[in-house]
Tab-separated table of C-alpha atoms in Angstrom:
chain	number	residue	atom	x	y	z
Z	63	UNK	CA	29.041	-13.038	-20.540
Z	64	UNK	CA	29.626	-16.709	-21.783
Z	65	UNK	CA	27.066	-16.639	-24.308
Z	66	UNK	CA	24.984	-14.300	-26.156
Z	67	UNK	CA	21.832	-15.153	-28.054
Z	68	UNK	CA	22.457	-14.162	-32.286
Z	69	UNK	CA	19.326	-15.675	-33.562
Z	70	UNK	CA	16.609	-17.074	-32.954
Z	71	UNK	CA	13.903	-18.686	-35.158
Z	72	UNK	CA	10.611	-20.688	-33.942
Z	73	UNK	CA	10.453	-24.558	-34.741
Z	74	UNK	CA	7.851	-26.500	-34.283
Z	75	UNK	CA	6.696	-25.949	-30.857
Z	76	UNK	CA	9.495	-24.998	-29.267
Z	77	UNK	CA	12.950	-22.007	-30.205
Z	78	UNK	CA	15.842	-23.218	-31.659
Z	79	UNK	CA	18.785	-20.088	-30.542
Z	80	UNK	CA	21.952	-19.794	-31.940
Z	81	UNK	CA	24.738	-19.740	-29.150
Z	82	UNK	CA	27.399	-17.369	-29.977
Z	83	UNK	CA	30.272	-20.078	-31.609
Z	84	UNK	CA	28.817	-23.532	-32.288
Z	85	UNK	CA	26.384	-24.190	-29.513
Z	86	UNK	CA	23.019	-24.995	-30.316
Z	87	UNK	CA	19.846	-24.748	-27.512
Z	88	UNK	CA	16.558	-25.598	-28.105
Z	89	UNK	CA	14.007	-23.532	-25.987
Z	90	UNK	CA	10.872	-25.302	-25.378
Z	91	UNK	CA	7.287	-23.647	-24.560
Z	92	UNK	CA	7.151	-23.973	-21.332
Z	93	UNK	CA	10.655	-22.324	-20.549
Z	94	UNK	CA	9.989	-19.682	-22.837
Z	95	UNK	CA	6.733	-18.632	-20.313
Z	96	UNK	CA	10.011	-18.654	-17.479
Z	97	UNK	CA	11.882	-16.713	-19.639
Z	98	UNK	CA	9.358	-14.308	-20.178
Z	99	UNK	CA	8.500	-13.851	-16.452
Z	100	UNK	CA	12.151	-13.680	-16.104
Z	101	UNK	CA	12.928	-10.885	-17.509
Z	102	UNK	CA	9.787	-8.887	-16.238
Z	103	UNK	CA	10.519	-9.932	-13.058
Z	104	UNK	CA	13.985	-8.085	-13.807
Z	105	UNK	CA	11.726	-4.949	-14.867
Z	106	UNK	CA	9.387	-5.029	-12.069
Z	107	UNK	CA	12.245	-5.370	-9.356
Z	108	UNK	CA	13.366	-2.332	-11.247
Z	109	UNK	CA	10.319	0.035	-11.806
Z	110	UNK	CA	8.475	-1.099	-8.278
Z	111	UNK	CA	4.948	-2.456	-7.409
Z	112	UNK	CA	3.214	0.522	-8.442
Z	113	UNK	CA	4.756	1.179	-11.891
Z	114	UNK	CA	3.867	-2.229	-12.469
Z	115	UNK	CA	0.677	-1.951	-11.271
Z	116	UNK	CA	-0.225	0.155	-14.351
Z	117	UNK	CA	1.047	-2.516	-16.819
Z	118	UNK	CA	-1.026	-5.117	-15.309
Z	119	UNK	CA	-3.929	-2.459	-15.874
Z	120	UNK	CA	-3.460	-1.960	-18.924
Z	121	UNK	CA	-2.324	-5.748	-19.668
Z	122	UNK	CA	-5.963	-6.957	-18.761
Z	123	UNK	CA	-7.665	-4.108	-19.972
Z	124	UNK	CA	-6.166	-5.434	-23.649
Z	125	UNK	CA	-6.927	-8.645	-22.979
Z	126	UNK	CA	-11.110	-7.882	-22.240
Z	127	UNK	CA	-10.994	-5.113	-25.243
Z	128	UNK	CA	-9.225	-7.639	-27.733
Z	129	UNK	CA	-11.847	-10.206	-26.246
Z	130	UNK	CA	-15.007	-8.266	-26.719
Z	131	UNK	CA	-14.072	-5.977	-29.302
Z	132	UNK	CA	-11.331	-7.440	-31.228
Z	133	UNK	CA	-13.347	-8.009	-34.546
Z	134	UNK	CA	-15.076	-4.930	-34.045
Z	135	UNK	CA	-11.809	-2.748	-33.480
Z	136	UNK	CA	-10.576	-4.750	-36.992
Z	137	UNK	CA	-13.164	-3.863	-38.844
Z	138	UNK	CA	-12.938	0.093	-37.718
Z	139	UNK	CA	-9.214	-0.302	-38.667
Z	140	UNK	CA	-9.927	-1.744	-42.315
Z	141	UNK	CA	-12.677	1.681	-42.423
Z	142	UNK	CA	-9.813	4.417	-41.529
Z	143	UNK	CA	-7.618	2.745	-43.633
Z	144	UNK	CA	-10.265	2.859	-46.646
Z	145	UNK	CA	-11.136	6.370	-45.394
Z	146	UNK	CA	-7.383	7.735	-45.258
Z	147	UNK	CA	-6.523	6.271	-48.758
Z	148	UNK	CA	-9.956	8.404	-50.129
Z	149	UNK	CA	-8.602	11.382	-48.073
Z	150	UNK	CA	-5.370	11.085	-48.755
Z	151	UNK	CA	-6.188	10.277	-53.123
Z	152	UNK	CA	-7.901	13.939	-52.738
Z	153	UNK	CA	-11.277	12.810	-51.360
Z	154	UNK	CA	-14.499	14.700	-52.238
Z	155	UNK	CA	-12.424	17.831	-53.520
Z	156	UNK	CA	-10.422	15.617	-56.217
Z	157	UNK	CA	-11.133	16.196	-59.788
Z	158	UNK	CA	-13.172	13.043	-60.429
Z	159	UNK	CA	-14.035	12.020	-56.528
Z	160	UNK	CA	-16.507	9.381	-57.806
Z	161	UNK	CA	-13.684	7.181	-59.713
Z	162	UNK	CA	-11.893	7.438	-56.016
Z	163	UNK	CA	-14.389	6.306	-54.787
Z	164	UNK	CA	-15.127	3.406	-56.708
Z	165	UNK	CA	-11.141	2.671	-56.683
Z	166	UNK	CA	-11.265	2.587	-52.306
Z	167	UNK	CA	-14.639	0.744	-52.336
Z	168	UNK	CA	-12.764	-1.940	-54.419
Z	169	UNK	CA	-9.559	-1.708	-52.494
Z	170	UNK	CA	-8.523	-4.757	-50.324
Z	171	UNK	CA	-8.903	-4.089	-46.464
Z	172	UNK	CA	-5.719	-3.551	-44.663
Z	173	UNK	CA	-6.581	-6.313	-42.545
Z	174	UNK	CA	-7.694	-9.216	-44.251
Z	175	UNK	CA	-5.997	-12.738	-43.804
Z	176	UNK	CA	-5.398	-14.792	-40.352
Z	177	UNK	CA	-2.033	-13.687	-40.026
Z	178	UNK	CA	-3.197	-10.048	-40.564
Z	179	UNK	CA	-5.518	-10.333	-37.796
Z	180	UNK	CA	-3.386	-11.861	-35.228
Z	181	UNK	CA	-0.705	-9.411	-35.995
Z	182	UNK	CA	-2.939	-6.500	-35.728
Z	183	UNK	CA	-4.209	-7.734	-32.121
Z	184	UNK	CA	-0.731	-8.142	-31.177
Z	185	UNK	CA	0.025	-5.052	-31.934
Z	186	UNK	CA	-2.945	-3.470	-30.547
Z	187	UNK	CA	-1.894	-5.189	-27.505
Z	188	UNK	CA	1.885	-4.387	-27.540
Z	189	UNK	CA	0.244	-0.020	-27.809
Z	190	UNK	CA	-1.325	-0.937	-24.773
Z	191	UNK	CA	1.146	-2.183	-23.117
Z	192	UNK	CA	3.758	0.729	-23.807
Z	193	UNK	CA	0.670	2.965	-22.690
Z	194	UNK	CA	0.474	1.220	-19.217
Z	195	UNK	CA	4.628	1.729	-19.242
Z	196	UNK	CA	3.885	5.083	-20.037
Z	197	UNK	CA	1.125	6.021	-17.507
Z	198	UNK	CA	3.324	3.896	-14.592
Z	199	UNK	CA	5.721	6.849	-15.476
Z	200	UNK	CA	3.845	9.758	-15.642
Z	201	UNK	CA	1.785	8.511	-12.310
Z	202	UNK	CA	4.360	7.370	-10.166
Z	203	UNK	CA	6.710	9.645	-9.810
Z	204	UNK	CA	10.587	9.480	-8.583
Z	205	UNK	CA	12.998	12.162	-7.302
Z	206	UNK	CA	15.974	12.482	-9.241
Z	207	UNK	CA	19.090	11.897	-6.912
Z	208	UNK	CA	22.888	12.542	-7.908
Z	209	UNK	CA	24.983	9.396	-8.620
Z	210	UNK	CA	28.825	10.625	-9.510
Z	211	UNK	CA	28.493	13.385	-12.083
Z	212	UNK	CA	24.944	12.417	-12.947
Z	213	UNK	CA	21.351	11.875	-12.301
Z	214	UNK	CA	19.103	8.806	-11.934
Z	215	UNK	CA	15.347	7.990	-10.520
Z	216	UNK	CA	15.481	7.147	-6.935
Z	217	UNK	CA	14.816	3.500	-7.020
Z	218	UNK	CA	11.387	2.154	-4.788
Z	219	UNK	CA	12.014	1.055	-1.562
Z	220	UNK	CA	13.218	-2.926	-1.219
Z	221	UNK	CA	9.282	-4.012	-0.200
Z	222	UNK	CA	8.176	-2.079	-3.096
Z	223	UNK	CA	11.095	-3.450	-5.529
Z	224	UNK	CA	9.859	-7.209	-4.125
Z	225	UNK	CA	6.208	-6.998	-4.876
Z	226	UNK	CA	7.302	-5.454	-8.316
Z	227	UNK	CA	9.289	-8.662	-9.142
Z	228	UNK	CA	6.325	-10.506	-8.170
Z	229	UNK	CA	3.901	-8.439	-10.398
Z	230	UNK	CA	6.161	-8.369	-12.739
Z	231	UNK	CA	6.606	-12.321	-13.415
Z	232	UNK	CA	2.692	-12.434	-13.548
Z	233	UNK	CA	3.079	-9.635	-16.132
Z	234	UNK	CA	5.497	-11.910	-18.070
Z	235	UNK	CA	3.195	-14.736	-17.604
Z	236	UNK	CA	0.163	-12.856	-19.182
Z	237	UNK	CA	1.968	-11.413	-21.793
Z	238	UNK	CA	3.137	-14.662	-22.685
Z	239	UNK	CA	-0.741	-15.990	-22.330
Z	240	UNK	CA	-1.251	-13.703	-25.163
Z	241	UNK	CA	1.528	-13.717	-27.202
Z	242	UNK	CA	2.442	-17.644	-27.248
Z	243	UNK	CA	-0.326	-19.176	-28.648
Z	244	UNK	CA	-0.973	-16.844	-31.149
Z	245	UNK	CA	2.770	-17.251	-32.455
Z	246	UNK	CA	3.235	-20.891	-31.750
Z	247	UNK	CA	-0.297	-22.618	-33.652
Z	248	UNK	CA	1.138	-20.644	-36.972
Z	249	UNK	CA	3.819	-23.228	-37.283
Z	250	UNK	CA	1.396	-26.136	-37.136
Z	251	UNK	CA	1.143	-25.814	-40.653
Z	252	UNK	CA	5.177	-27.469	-40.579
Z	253	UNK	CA	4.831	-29.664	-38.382
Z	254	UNK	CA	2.237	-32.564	-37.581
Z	255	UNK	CA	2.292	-33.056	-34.180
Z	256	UNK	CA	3.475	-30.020	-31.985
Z	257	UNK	CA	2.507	-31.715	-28.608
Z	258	UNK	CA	4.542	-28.840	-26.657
Z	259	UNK	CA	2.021	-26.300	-27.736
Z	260	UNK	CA	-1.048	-28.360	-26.129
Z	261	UNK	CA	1.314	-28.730	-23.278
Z	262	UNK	CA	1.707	-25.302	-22.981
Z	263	UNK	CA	-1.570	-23.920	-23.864
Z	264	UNK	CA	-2.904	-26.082	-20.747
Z	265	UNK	CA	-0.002	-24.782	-18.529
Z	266	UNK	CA	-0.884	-21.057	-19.228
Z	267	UNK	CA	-4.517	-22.256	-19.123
Z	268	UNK	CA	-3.845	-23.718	-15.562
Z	269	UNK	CA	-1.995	-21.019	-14.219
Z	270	UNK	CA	-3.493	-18.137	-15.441
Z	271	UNK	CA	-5.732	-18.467	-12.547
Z	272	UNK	CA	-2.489	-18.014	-10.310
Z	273	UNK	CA	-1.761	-14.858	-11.740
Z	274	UNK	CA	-5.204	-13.536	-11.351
Z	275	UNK	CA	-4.898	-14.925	-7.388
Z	276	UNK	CA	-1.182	-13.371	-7.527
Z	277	UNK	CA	-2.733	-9.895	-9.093
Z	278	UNK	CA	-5.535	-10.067	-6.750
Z	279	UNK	CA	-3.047	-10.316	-3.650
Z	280	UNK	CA	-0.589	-7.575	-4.941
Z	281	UNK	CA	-3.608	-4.829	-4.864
Z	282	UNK	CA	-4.769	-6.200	-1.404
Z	283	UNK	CA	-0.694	-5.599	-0.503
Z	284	UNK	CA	-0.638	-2.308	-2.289
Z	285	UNK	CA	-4.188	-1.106	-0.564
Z	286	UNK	CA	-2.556	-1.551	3.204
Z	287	UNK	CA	0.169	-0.376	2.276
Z	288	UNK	CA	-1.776	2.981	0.580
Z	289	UNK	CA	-4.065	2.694	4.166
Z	290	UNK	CA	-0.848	3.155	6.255
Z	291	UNK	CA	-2.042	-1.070	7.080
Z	292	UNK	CA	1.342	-2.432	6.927
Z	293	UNK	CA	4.277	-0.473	8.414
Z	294	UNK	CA	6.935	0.686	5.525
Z	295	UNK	CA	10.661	1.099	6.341
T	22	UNK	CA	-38.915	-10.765	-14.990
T	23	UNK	CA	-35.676	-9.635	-15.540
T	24	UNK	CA	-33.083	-12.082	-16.581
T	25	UNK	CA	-30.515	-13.664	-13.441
T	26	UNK	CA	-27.878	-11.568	-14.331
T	27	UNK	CA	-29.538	-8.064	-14.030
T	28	UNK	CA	-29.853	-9.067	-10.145
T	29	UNK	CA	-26.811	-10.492	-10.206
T	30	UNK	CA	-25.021	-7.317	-11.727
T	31	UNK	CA	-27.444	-4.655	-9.531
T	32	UNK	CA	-26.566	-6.336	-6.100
T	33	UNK	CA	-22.771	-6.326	-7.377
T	34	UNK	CA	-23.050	-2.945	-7.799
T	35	UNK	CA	-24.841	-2.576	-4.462
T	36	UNK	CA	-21.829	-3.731	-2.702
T	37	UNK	CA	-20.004	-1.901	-4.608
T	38	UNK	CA	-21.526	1.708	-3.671
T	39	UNK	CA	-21.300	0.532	-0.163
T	40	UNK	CA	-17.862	-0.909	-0.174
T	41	UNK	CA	-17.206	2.891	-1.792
T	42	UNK	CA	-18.904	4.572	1.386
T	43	UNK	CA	-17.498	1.942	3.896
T	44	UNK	CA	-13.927	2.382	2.922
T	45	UNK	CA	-11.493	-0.308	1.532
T	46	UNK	CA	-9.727	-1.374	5.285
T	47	UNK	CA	-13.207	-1.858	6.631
T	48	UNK	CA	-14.768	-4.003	3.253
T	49	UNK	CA	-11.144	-6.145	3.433
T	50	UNK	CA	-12.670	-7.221	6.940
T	51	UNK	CA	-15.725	-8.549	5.568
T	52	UNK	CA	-13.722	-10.368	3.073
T	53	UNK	CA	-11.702	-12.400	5.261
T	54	UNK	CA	-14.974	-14.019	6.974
T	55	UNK	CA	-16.998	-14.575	3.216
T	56	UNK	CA	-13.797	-16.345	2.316
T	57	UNK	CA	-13.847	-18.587	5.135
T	58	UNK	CA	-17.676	-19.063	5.125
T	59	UNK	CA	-16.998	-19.861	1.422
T	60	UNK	CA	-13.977	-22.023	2.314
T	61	UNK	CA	-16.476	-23.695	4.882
T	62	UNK	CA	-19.075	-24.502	2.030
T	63	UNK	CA	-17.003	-26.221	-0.130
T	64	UNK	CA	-14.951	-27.937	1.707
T	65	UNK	CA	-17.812	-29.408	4.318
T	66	UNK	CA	-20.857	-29.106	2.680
T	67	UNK	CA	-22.253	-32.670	2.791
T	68	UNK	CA	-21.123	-32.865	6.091
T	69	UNK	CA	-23.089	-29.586	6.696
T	70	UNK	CA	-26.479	-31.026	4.984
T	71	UNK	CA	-26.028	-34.338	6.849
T	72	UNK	CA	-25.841	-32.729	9.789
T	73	UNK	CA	-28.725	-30.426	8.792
T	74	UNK	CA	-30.630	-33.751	7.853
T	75	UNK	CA	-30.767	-35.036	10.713
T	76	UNK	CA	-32.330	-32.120	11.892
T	77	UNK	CA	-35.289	-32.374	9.602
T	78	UNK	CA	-35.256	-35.291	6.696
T	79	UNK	CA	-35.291	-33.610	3.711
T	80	UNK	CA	-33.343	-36.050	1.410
T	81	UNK	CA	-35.843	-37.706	-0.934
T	82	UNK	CA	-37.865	-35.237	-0.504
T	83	UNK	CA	-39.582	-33.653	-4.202
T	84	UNK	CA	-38.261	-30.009	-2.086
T	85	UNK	CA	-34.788	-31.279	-1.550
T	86	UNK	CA	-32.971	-28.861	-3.906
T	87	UNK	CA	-34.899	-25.979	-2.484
T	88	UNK	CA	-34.113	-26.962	0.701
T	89	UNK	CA	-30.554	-27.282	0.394
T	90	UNK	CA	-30.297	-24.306	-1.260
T	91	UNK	CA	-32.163	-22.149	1.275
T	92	UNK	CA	-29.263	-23.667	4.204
T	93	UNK	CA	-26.539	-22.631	1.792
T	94	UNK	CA	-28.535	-18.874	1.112
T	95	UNK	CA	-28.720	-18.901	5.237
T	96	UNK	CA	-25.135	-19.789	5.468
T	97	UNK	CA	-24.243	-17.127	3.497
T	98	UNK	CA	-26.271	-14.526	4.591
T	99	UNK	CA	-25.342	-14.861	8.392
T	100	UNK	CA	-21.810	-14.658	7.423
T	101	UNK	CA	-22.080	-11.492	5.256
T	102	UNK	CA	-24.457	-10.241	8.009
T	103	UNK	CA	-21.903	-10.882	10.858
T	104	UNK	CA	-19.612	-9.228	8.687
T	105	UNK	CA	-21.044	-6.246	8.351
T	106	UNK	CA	-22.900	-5.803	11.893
T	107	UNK	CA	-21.621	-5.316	15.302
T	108	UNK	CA	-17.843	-5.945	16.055
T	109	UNK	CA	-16.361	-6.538	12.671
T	110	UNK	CA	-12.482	-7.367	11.667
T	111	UNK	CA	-11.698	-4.143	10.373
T	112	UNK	CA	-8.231	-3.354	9.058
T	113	UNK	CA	-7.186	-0.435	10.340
T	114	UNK	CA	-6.022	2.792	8.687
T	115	UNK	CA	-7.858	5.185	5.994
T	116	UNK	CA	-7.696	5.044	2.155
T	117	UNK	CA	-5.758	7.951	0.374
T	118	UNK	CA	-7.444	10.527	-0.726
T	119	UNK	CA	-8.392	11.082	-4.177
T	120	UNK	CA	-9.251	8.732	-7.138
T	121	UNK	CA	-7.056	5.216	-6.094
T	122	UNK	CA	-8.604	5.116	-2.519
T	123	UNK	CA	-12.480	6.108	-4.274
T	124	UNK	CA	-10.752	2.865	-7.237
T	125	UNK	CA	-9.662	0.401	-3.655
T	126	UNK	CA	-12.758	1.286	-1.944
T	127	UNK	CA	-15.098	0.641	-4.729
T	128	UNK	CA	-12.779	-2.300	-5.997
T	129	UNK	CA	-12.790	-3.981	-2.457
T	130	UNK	CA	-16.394	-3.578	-2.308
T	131	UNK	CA	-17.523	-5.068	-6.028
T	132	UNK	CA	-14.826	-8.188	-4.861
T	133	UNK	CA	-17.098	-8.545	-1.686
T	134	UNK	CA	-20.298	-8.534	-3.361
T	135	UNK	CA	-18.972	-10.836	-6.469
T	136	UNK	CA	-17.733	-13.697	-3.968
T	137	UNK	CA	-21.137	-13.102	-1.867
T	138	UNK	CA	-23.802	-12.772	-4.792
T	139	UNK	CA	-22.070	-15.336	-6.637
T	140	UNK	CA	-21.509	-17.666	-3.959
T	141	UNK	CA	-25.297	-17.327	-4.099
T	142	UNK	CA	-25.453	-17.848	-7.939
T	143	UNK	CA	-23.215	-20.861	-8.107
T	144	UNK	CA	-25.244	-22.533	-5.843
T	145	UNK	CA	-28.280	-21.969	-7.675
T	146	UNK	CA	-26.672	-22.843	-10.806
T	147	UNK	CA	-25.166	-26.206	-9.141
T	148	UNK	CA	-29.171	-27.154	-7.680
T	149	UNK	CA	-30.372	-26.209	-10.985
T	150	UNK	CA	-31.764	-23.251	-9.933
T	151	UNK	CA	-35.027	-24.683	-7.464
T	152	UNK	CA	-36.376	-21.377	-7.222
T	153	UNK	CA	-37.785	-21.826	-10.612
T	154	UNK	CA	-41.072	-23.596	-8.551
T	155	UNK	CA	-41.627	-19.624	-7.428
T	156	UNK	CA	-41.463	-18.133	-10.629
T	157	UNK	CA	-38.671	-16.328	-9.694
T	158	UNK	CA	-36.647	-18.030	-12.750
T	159	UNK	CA	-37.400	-19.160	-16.226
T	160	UNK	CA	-34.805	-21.486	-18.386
T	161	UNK	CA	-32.556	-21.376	-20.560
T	162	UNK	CA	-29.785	-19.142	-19.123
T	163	UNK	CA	-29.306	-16.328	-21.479
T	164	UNK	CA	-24.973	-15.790	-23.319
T	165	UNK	CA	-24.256	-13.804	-20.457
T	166	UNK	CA	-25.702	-15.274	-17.930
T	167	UNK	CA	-23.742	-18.878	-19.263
T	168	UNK	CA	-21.134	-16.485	-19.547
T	169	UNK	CA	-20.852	-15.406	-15.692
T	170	UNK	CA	-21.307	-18.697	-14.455
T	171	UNK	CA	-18.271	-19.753	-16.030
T	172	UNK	CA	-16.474	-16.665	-14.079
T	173	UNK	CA	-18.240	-17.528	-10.708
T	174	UNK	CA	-15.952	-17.472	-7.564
T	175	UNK	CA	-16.205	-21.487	-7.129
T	176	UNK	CA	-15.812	-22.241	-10.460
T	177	UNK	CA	-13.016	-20.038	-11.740
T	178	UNK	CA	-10.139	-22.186	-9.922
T	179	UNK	CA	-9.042	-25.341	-11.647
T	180	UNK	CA	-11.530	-28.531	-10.762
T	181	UNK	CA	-11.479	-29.361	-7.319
T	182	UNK	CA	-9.076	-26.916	-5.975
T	183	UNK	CA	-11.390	-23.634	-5.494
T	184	UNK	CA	-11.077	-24.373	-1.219
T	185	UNK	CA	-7.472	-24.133	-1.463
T	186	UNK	CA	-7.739	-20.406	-3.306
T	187	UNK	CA	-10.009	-19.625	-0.760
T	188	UNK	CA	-8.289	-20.758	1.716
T	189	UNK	CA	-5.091	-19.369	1.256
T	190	UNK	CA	-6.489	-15.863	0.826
T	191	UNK	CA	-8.232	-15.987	3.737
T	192	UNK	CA	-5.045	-16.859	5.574
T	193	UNK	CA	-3.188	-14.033	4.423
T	194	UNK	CA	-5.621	-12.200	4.925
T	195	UNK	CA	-5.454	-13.389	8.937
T	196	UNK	CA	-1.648	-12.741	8.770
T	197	UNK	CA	-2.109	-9.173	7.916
T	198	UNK	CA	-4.251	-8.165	10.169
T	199	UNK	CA	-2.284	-9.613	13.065
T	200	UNK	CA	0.875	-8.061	11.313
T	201	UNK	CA	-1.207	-4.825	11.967
């Protein structure tokens, strides 16, 4: 491989990597949404349409929760938090339960600032996304076939693999709908003018109607296909 | 009277519990033709209520808005109805068993009634809702209902575009069935 990626840190609105030697790229907003697709497209060729299916399940499903419920779900976090620090201090059986008490009461919330927040919905959001890996597991299930002296998963049939790659690059694409604003706006504090995060926050805005369409298509696909509608090899 | 969105949300569901007993091949053929009929009403709908002028004069009139929206509601309505009744473009095939074909043929059957009902809606919304002159609707929309507007068939793609979604579904729609 010609180059491998050693660091990367976010500047302004776009990535500055370090190129293995001297070489220096700059990764801007808008091909850090490709790169993301990219690589799920990689993962979705791999896993097949109906794996993926469950990620984009479970991708949306994060996105309505941590729309609708987001503060809510916050503020229950900050409350178990409070509740396991009483439990865990010795709770109503401690020797003096009432100075515990006082002391949690008093106690700053786990989640208090901006950067708290967004990092808790991120990573309320990453959970669900591992679940929806998970479940695409569990429900779809492969035979194992002998390769050489070993085992893998039988990999989904070409058709399958295809549909996966395109589920998976609107997988990427929401996932960087999520994640890219939220990480990109927190460096506007640096820098003045970050015109690449407008630019991109109209792109995803733009297309994220394309990956609904694209998600819309791929169950329509995946319904024939279930119906015995369009003929599999 | 209950607020817009309560009948908005029961006929959704409606369409949904028949979509469920229908079966997802058969509600996919009543999508293809409310996607066109859709596709027809924004792409050629002043042509439509020119042509419907000339029938009977309506533009001027204090009724106009009622008017146009009844030949839009008619549109509508004998599209979903020829896609329901009689010969209809079923795709063939039955949905598996268990809970993802009960999940499709629910799922195809809430899609049908969203792009129906709020084909409806949108229009309403866009006339400024003339059925307000038969009590049927008092202002000011309530969160939700400003809420689901926003998510309304016509006005979720960008500005301008939503016949070229519609379109293109409806297409592939056509090129699946005849792959059948």
């Amino acid at each position: 491989m010609r180059t491998l990626m050693r660091t990367i840190a976010l500047s302004g609105g776009g990535v500055i990597g370090t190129i293995m030697g001297d070489e220096t790229v700059q990764l801007m907003p808008l091909e850090l949404i490709v790169l993301f697709s990219a690589l799920f497209i990689v993962v979705g060729f791999i896993r097949g349409v109906r794996a993926e299916g469950w990620i984009t399940a479970f991708i949306v499903f994060a996105f309505v929760i941590l729309r609708i419920a987001g503060d809510t779900l916050t503020t229950w976090a900050n409350r178990i938090y409070k509740l396991s620090r009483f439990g865990l201090a010795g709770g109503i059986i401690a020797e003096n339960p009432v100075e515990i008490w006082e002391e949690t009461v008093n106690m700053s919330p786990l989640i208090e600032t901006d950067v708290e927040k967004v990092l808790f919905r991120m990573a309320l959001f990453l959970a669900l996304y591992l679940l929806g890996l998970v479940a695409g597991r569990i429900a779809v299930k492969r035979v194992l076939v002998p390769v050489g002296f070993g085992l893998i998963r039988e990999l989904p049939d070409l058709g399958e693999r295809l549909l996966g790659a395109v589920l998976g690059a609107v997988n990427g694409f929401l996932i960087a709908f999520f994640v890219l604003p939220r990480v990109l706006p927190a460096r506007k504090e640096t820098v003045i003018v970050v015109p690449e995060t407008s630019v991109v926050t109209d792109f995803m805005n733009e297309n994220v109607v394309n990956a609904a369409f694209a998600v819309v298509v791929i169950i329509i696909l995946l319904g024939l296909m279930a119906t015995g509608g369009i003929r599999q090899r | 009277m209950a607020p817009i969105e309560a009948y908005f949300i029961t006929l959704v569901v409606v369409f949904g519990v028949v979509g469920w007993v229908r079966t997802f091949p058969k509600e996919l053929g009543v999508t293809l033709p409310v996607l066109f009929g859709m596709y027809i009403l924004v792409k050629f709908d002043q042509r439509l209520l020119a042509l419907m002028n000339q029938v009977y004069e309506f533009r001027g009139t204090p009724d106009e808005g009622f008017i146009i929206f009844n030949i839009y509601l008619i549109f509508m309505l004998f599209i979903t109805l020829i896609s329901y009744e009689g010969e209809t473009l079923d795709f063939s095939g039955s949905p598996p068993l268990g809970i993802t074909g009960t999940l499709l043929n629910i799922g195809s059957g809430l899609f049908n009634g969203y792009l129906v009902v709020g084909t409806i809606w949108f229009y309403l919304d866009e006339l400024d809702y003339p059925i307000r002159g038969l009590g049927l609707f008092e202002p000011p929309l309530s969160d939700l209902a400003a809420a689901l507007v926003r998510w309304l068939p016509q006005n979720v793609p960008p500005e301008g575009r939503a016949d070229e979604y519609f379109l293109a579904l409806g297409v592939l729609l056509v090129i699946l069935r005849v792959l059948r």
